[in-house]
Short mmCIF file of C-alpha atoms and ligand atoms in Angstrom, two decimals:
data_model
loop_
_atom_site.label_atom_id
_atom_site.label_comp_id
_atom_site.label_asym_id
_atom_site.label_seq_id
_atom_site.Cartn_x
_atom_site.Cartn_y
_atom_site.Cartn_z
CA UNK R 20 8.41 -2.59 29.23
CA UNK R 21 6.76 -5.54 30.99
CA UNK R 22 7.31 -8.62 28.86
CA UNK R 23 9.49 -11.72 28.90
CA UNK R 24 9.65 -12.00 25.12
CA UNK R 25 13.27 -12.60 24.09
CA UNK R 26 13.07 -13.45 20.40
CA UNK R 27 11.01 -11.66 17.75
CA UNK R 28 10.59 -12.58 14.08
CA UNK R 29 9.73 -10.22 11.23
CA UNK R 30 8.29 -10.84 7.76
CA UNK R 31 6.94 -8.89 4.79
CA UNK R 32 3.84 -10.16 3.03
CA UNK R 33 1.50 -9.26 0.15
CA UNK R 34 2.42 -6.68 -2.48
CA UNK R 35 5.81 -5.14 -1.76
CA UNK R 36 5.98 -1.41 -1.03
CA UNK R 37 8.85 1.09 -0.97
CA UNK R 38 9.92 1.53 2.64
CA UNK R 39 9.46 -2.10 3.68
CA UNK R 40 13.26 -2.46 3.98
CA UNK R 41 13.40 0.64 6.16
CA UNK R 42 10.71 -0.88 8.38
CA UNK R 43 12.58 -4.20 8.71
CA UNK R 44 15.73 -2.24 9.55
CA UNK R 45 13.91 -0.34 12.29
CA UNK R 46 12.42 -3.54 13.73
CA UNK R 47 15.82 -5.24 13.83
CA UNK R 48 17.58 -2.29 15.41
CA UNK R 49 14.81 -1.70 17.94
CA UNK R 50 15.14 -5.38 18.95
CA UNK R 51 18.91 -4.98 19.38
CA UNK R 52 18.38 -1.74 21.30
CA UNK R 53 16.02 -3.47 23.74
CA UNK R 54 18.30 -6.52 24.11
CA UNK R 55 16.08 -8.89 22.10
CA UNK R 56 17.00 -11.34 19.35
CA UNK R 57 15.54 -10.86 15.88
CA UNK R 58 14.89 -13.41 13.14
CA UNK R 59 13.92 -12.63 9.54
CA UNK R 60 11.43 -14.83 7.72
CA UNK R 61 11.77 -15.04 3.93
CA UNK R 62 8.79 -14.85 1.54
CA UNK R 63 6.15 -13.83 4.06
CA UNK R 64 3.78 -16.45 5.45
CA UNK R 65 5.06 -18.96 2.89
CA UNK R 66 8.52 -18.83 4.46
CA UNK R 67 6.88 -19.22 7.86
CA UNK R 68 5.11 -22.40 6.70
CA UNK R 69 8.42 -23.71 5.27
CA UNK R 70 10.67 -22.57 8.13
CA UNK R 71 12.79 -20.31 5.90
CA UNK R 72 14.40 -18.21 8.64
CA UNK R 73 17.56 -16.10 8.99
CA UNK R 74 19.06 -14.48 12.13
CA UNK R 75 19.30 -10.69 11.81
CA UNK R 76 21.59 -8.28 13.66
CA UNK R 77 22.11 -4.53 13.51
CA UNK R 78 24.64 -4.87 10.67
CA UNK R 79 22.45 -7.26 8.61
CA UNK R 80 20.29 -4.27 7.74
CA UNK R 81 23.03 -1.82 6.79
CA UNK R 82 22.42 0.19 3.60
CA UNK R 83 18.77 -0.82 3.65
CA UNK R 84 16.98 2.42 4.44
CA UNK R 85 17.15 3.61 0.83
CA UNK R 86 16.41 0.32 -0.95
CA UNK R 87 13.10 -0.33 -2.66
CA UNK R 88 11.35 -3.71 -2.48
CA UNK R 89 11.93 -6.02 0.46
CA UNK R 90 15.15 -7.98 0.98
CA UNK R 91 13.16 -10.57 2.95
CA UNK R 92 11.03 -10.99 -0.20
CA UNK R 93 7.27 -11.26 -0.21
CA UNK R 94 4.54 -13.68 -1.26
CA UNK R 95 0.80 -14.23 -1.16
CA UNK R 96 0.75 -17.66 0.53
CA UNK R 97 -1.98 -20.20 -0.28
CA UNK R 98 -0.56 -22.70 2.25
CA UNK R 99 -1.01 -20.29 5.15
CA UNK R 100 -4.73 -20.10 4.32
CA UNK R 101 -5.08 -23.76 5.36
CA UNK R 102 -5.18 -25.00 8.99
CA UNK R 103 -2.41 -27.49 8.13
CA UNK R 104 -0.21 -24.69 6.80
CA UNK R 105 -0.76 -22.58 9.91
CA UNK R 106 0.07 -25.58 12.13
CA UNK R 107 3.42 -26.00 10.30
CA UNK R 108 4.04 -22.27 10.76
CA UNK R 109 3.38 -22.53 14.50
CA UNK R 110 5.67 -25.56 14.82
CA UNK R 111 8.53 -23.72 13.06
CA UNK R 112 8.14 -20.75 15.40
CA UNK R 113 8.27 -23.06 18.44
CA UNK R 114 11.29 -25.02 17.12
CA UNK R 115 13.14 -21.74 16.64
CA UNK R 116 12.10 -20.41 20.07
CA UNK R 117 10.45 -17.40 18.51
CA UNK R 118 7.98 -15.82 20.91
CA UNK R 119 6.46 -13.00 18.90
CA UNK R 120 5.95 -11.94 15.29
CA UNK R 121 5.90 -8.62 13.44
CA UNK R 122 4.16 -8.69 10.06
CA UNK R 123 4.57 -5.90 7.51
CA UNK R 124 1.88 -5.80 4.82
CA UNK R 125 -1.68 -4.87 3.95
CA UNK R 126 -5.16 -6.06 4.87
CA UNK R 127 -4.65 -9.63 3.55
CA UNK R 128 -1.57 -9.92 5.77
CA UNK R 129 -3.47 -8.70 8.81
CA UNK R 130 -6.36 -11.08 8.14
CA UNK R 131 -3.93 -14.01 8.15
CA UNK R 132 -2.13 -12.70 11.22
CA UNK R 133 -5.36 -12.22 13.14
CA UNK R 134 -6.53 -15.75 12.36
CA UNK R 135 -3.17 -17.14 13.47
CA UNK R 136 -3.36 -15.16 16.71
CA UNK R 137 -6.84 -16.48 17.43
CA UNK R 138 -5.87 -20.10 16.74
CA UNK R 139 -2.53 -20.17 18.56
CA UNK R 140 -2.68 -17.18 20.92
CA UNK R 141 0.67 -16.13 19.41
CA UNK R 142 1.72 -12.50 20.02
CA UNK R 143 1.63 -10.55 16.72
CA UNK R 144 1.89 -6.88 15.83
CA UNK R 145 1.34 -5.53 12.30
CA UNK R 146 2.90 -2.65 10.40
CA UNK R 147 0.89 -1.22 7.47
CA UNK R 148 3.01 -1.56 4.31
CA UNK R 149 1.12 -1.13 1.03
CA UNK R 150 1.04 1.52 -1.66
CA UNK R 151 -2.79 1.48 -1.57
CA UNK R 152 -3.27 3.46 1.69
CA UNK R 153 -6.40 1.43 2.34
CA UNK R 154 -5.97 0.48 5.99
CA UNK R 155 -8.03 1.88 8.83
CA UNK R 156 -6.16 3.01 11.93
CA UNK R 157 -3.40 4.88 10.12
CA UNK R 158 -3.41 8.10 8.13
CA UNK R 159 -0.72 6.71 5.84
CA UNK R 160 0.65 3.31 4.91
CA UNK R 161 4.33 2.73 4.13
CA UNK R 162 4.98 3.05 0.38
CA UNK R 163 2.00 5.23 -0.44
CA UNK R 164 3.92 8.53 -0.52
CA UNK R 165 6.63 7.08 -2.77
CA UNK R 166 4.00 5.64 -5.12
CA UNK R 167 2.31 9.05 -5.32
CA UNK R 168 5.60 10.66 -6.30
CA UNK R 169 6.23 7.98 -8.92
CA UNK R 170 2.78 8.53 -10.43
CA UNK R 171 3.14 12.31 -10.49
CA UNK R 172 6.55 12.08 -12.14
CA UNK R 173 5.14 9.74 -14.80
CA UNK R 174 2.10 11.94 -15.49
CA UNK R 175 4.30 15.04 -15.79
CA UNK R 176 6.06 13.24 -18.64
CA UNK R 177 2.80 12.09 -20.21
CA UNK R 178 1.53 15.67 -20.05
CA UNK R 179 4.44 16.83 -22.25
CA UNK R 180 3.49 14.48 -25.05
CA UNK R 181 -0.28 14.95 -24.52
CA UNK R 182 0.19 18.67 -24.88
CA UNK R 183 2.43 18.38 -27.95
CA UNK R 184 -0.16 16.28 -29.82
CA UNK R 185 -3.38 17.78 -28.43
CA UNK R 186 -4.33 14.37 -27.10
CA UNK R 187 -6.35 13.01 -24.23
CA UNK R 188 -4.61 10.44 -22.04
CA UNK R 189 -6.22 7.92 -19.73
CA UNK R 190 -3.67 6.99 -17.09
CA UNK R 191 -4.48 3.92 -15.00
CA UNK R 192 -3.05 3.79 -11.50
CA UNK R 193 -3.09 1.08 -8.81
CA UNK R 194 -4.90 1.14 -5.48
CA UNK R 195 -7.10 -1.95 -5.68
CA UNK R 196 -10.52 -0.81 -4.30
CA UNK R 197 -9.21 2.47 -2.91
CA UNK R 198 -8.98 5.74 -4.82
CA UNK R 199 -6.32 7.44 -2.67
CA UNK R 200 -3.49 7.09 -5.19
CA UNK R 201 -5.67 8.31 -8.06
CA UNK R 202 -7.14 11.23 -6.15
CA UNK R 203 -3.95 12.58 -4.62
CA UNK R 204 -1.66 11.93 -7.57
CA UNK R 205 -4.37 13.31 -9.86
CA UNK R 206 -4.44 16.58 -7.94
CA UNK R 207 -0.64 16.69 -7.75
CA UNK R 208 -0.31 16.14 -11.49
CA UNK R 209 -3.08 18.59 -12.40
CA UNK R 210 -5.39 15.99 -13.97
CA UNK R 211 -8.56 17.20 -15.68
CA UNK R 212 -10.60 14.28 -14.37
CA UNK R 213 -10.07 11.64 -11.67
CA UNK R 214 -12.04 8.40 -11.60
CA UNK R 215 -12.13 6.59 -8.26
CA UNK R 216 -14.08 3.54 -7.04
CA UNK R 217 -15.66 5.54 -4.21
CA UNK R 218 -17.51 7.83 -6.64
CA UNK R 219 -19.76 6.72 -9.49
CA UNK R 220 -19.23 9.40 -12.12
CA UNK R 221 -20.65 7.57 -15.15
CA UNK R 222 -19.36 7.69 -18.74
CA UNK R 223 -21.76 10.39 -19.90
CA UNK R 224 -20.89 12.85 -17.16
CA UNK R 225 -17.22 12.21 -17.85
CA UNK R 226 -17.59 12.95 -21.56
CA UNK R 227 -19.74 16.01 -20.78
CA UNK R 228 -17.13 17.38 -18.45
CA UNK R 229 -14.29 16.74 -20.91
CA UNK R 230 -16.26 18.43 -23.69
CA UNK R 231 -16.84 21.43 -21.46
CA UNK R 232 -13.15 21.81 -20.66
CA UNK R 233 -12.26 21.41 -24.34
CA UNK R 234 -14.72 24.20 -25.13
CA UNK R 235 -13.13 26.39 -22.48
CA UNK R 236 -9.83 26.28 -24.38
CA UNK R 237 -8.03 23.15 -23.17
CA UNK R 238 -6.24 21.37 -25.99
CA UNK R 239 -5.13 18.27 -24.12
CA UNK R 240 -6.38 16.39 -21.10
CA UNK R 241 -5.25 13.89 -18.50
CA UNK R 242 -7.77 11.56 -16.91
CA UNK R 243 -6.42 9.55 -13.97
CA UNK R 244 -8.29 6.27 -13.61
CA UNK R 245 -8.08 4.16 -10.49
CA UNK R 246 -7.84 0.43 -11.34
CA UNK R 247 -10.87 -0.29 -9.12
CA UNK R 248 -13.15 2.32 -10.71
CA UNK R 249 -16.32 0.91 -12.27
CA UNK R 250 -16.16 2.76 -15.60
CA UNK R 251 -12.40 2.49 -15.77
CA UNK R 252 -12.40 -1.31 -15.23
CA UNK R 253 -11.81 -1.79 -18.93
CA UNK R 254 -9.75 1.25 -19.71
CA UNK R 255 -9.36 0.44 -23.41
CA UNK R 256 -13.14 0.27 -23.86
CA UNK R 257 -13.43 3.56 -22.05
CA UNK R 258 -10.89 5.07 -24.47
CA UNK R 259 -12.98 3.90 -27.45
CA UNK R 260 -16.15 5.30 -25.89
CA UNK R 261 -14.55 8.69 -25.37
CA UNK R 262 -13.19 8.78 -28.94
CA UNK R 263 -16.67 7.96 -30.26
CA UNK R 264 -18.38 10.66 -28.23
CA UNK R 265 -15.72 13.35 -28.24
CA UNK R 266 -14.47 13.52 -31.81
CA UNK R 267 -12.05 16.40 -31.13
CA UNK R 268 -9.68 14.15 -29.18
CA UNK R 269 -7.36 11.33 -30.11
CA UNK R 270 -7.20 9.16 -26.98
CA UNK R 271 -4.22 7.21 -25.67
CA UNK R 272 -3.98 4.86 -22.68
CA UNK R 273 -1.08 4.41 -20.27
CA UNK R 274 -1.27 1.72 -17.60
CA UNK R 275 1.41 2.57 -15.05
CA UNK R 276 1.33 -0.86 -13.37
CA UNK R 277 4.05 -2.19 -11.10
CA UNK R 278 6.39 0.74 -11.66
CA UNK R 279 4.32 2.25 -8.82
CA UNK R 280 5.59 -0.37 -6.37
CA UNK R 281 9.30 0.07 -7.06
CA UNK R 282 12.05 2.59 -6.44
CA UNK R 283 13.81 4.14 -3.49
CA UNK R 284 11.38 5.19 -0.74
CA UNK R 285 10.68 8.89 -0.27
CA UNK R 286 11.98 10.58 2.88
CA UNK R 287 8.43 10.56 4.26
CA UNK R 288 8.16 6.78 3.82
CA UNK R 289 11.60 6.20 5.37
CA UNK R 290 10.68 8.19 8.46
CA UNK R 291 7.23 6.57 8.70
CA UNK R 292 8.77 3.09 8.34
CA UNK R 293 11.38 3.87 10.98
CA UNK R 294 8.78 5.14 13.45
CA UNK R 295 6.41 2.22 12.88
CA UNK R 296 9.22 -0.35 13.08
CA UNK R 297 10.31 0.94 16.48
CA UNK R 298 6.65 1.34 17.49
CA UNK R 299 5.86 -2.29 16.61
CA UNK R 300 8.69 -3.68 18.77
CA UNK R 301 7.73 -1.42 21.67
CA UNK R 302 4.07 -2.41 21.35
CA UNK R 303 5.08 -6.08 21.66
CA UNK R 304 7.25 -5.32 24.65
CA UNK R 305 4.26 -3.60 26.24
CA UNK R 306 2.24 -6.79 25.75
CA UNK R 307 0.03 -5.33 23.00
CA UNK R 308 -0.96 -8.20 20.71
CA UNK R 309 -3.21 -8.72 17.70
CA UNK R 310 -2.89 -5.04 16.82
CA UNK R 311 -1.46 -2.86 14.08
CA UNK R 312 0.69 0.18 14.76
CA UNK R 313 -0.20 3.21 12.68
CA UNK R 314 0.14 6.96 12.57
CA UNK R 315 -2.76 9.29 13.36
CA UNK R 316 -2.33 13.04 13.57
CA UNK R 317 1.48 12.54 13.76
CA UNK R 318 1.25 10.17 16.78
CA UNK R 319 1.87 6.42 16.84
CA UNK R 320 -1.34 4.58 17.72
CA UNK R 321 -2.40 0.93 17.91
CA UNK R 322 -5.57 -0.48 16.34
CA UNK R 323 -6.89 -4.05 16.72
CA UNK R 324 -6.41 -6.08 13.52
CA UNK R 325 -10.16 -6.63 13.14
CA UNK R 326 -10.74 -2.86 12.98
CA UNK R 327 -7.76 -2.21 10.70
CA UNK R 328 -9.08 -4.68 8.12
CA UNK R 329 -12.69 -3.53 8.27
CA UNK R 330 -12.35 -1.80 4.94
CA UNK R 331 -10.76 1.10 3.20
CA UNK R 332 -9.98 4.36 4.82
CA UNK R 333 -12.69 6.86 3.94
CA UNK R 334 -11.99 8.95 0.88
CA UNK R 335 -11.50 12.64 1.58
CA UNK R 336 -14.50 14.27 -0.14
CA UNK R 337 -13.05 17.74 0.38
CA UNK R 338 -10.14 16.71 -1.79
CA UNK R 339 -12.47 15.61 -4.54
CA UNK R 340 -14.09 19.03 -4.39
CA UNK R 341 -10.67 20.69 -4.63
CA UNK R 342 -9.88 18.52 -7.65
CA UNK R 343 -13.09 19.69 -9.36
CA UNK R 344 -12.44 23.34 -8.63
CA UNK R 345 -8.82 23.47 -9.77
CA UNK R 346 -9.40 21.53 -12.99
CA UNK R 347 -11.85 23.95 -14.63
O1 F6P N 430 -1.92 -4.03 -2.95
C1 F6P N 430 -0.91 -3.50 -3.73
C2 F6P N 430 -1.18 -3.72 -5.20
O2 F6P N 430 -0.10 -3.17 -5.93
C3 F6P N 430 -2.51 -3.17 -5.69
O3 F6P N 430 -2.49 -1.79 -5.91
C4 F6P N 430 -2.72 -3.99 -6.94
O4 F6P N 430 -4.09 -4.11 -7.24
C5 F6P N 430 -2.14 -5.33 -6.57
O5 F6P N 430 -1.26 -5.10 -5.49
C6 F6P N 430 -1.40 -6.04 -7.67
O6 F6P N 430 -1.02 -7.29 -7.20
P1 F6P N 430 0.03 -8.24 -7.92
O7 F6P N 430 1.40 -7.68 -7.72
O8 F6P N 430 -0.16 -9.54 -7.24
O9 F6P N 430 -0.33 -8.25 -9.37
#
């Protein structure tokens, strides 16, 4: 470890994700382990602009590994988008003798962090925390696995009622422009069809495929619709269209919404958060700045912010093929 950094601050920003608390806990304890001071910043970049700080020690993060949400709270800050807001943020960091920053969040968080680094040459490392799994440079983001389990549990329940009434359900899931949640939860829950933004299926092919599976003996169906999918964008219109063109089915819509962001993190997310939290502190201590720590093939790796935010991770087309095969 070759740095003089003595005091590190940590914040969570953007949409909260299960496992963020476990990541903060790991950051704080890694700081203590390496003899560094740690400061928490409330409400993401907004708290940075307002100087809303709190000192954190090893015991401040007790009983945190299993808690959903983020105890530091989160926000999408408009003030930090302005040069004046970022100047205030920098001044607060200086006043508090903070020498480096760890930001936990998604691509919006990393865009802000990267800009701040370029303007003020301030050491920053990012940790990917979002249920969307849409960040390059990591196989998984913190919160994604828990969200998948939440979605699968919900669809299992929907399947019971769909089956009892011979109905077709459209289930909308989150993910913004990425179809990872829809694709993986759809396979896990045995969905008949999965609509993702990365693939343009079209209404007619969807109806055709549903009619075919009905003909093959299926009496109920689950269609998982990613919120960013073109034909699923207005899910209630899609439901009407299907009812018009597939008279055998009564259609119902369930929008899972923010339930996907809550709850205790899965074991996978707790371990991932712990590894990335320690990895972020160690990256800073090794003078790695303006980068995100992630996990690739089970190893901790660092990726420059500008690459991490380039766009979504690629969708796994083999998985889509598997989904088609197992839903016949
Ligand atoms: O990025 C996480 C996420 O939950 C997306 O899946 C979703 O599109 C968005 O945030 C919802 O944002 P908000 O909580 O601001 O409504």
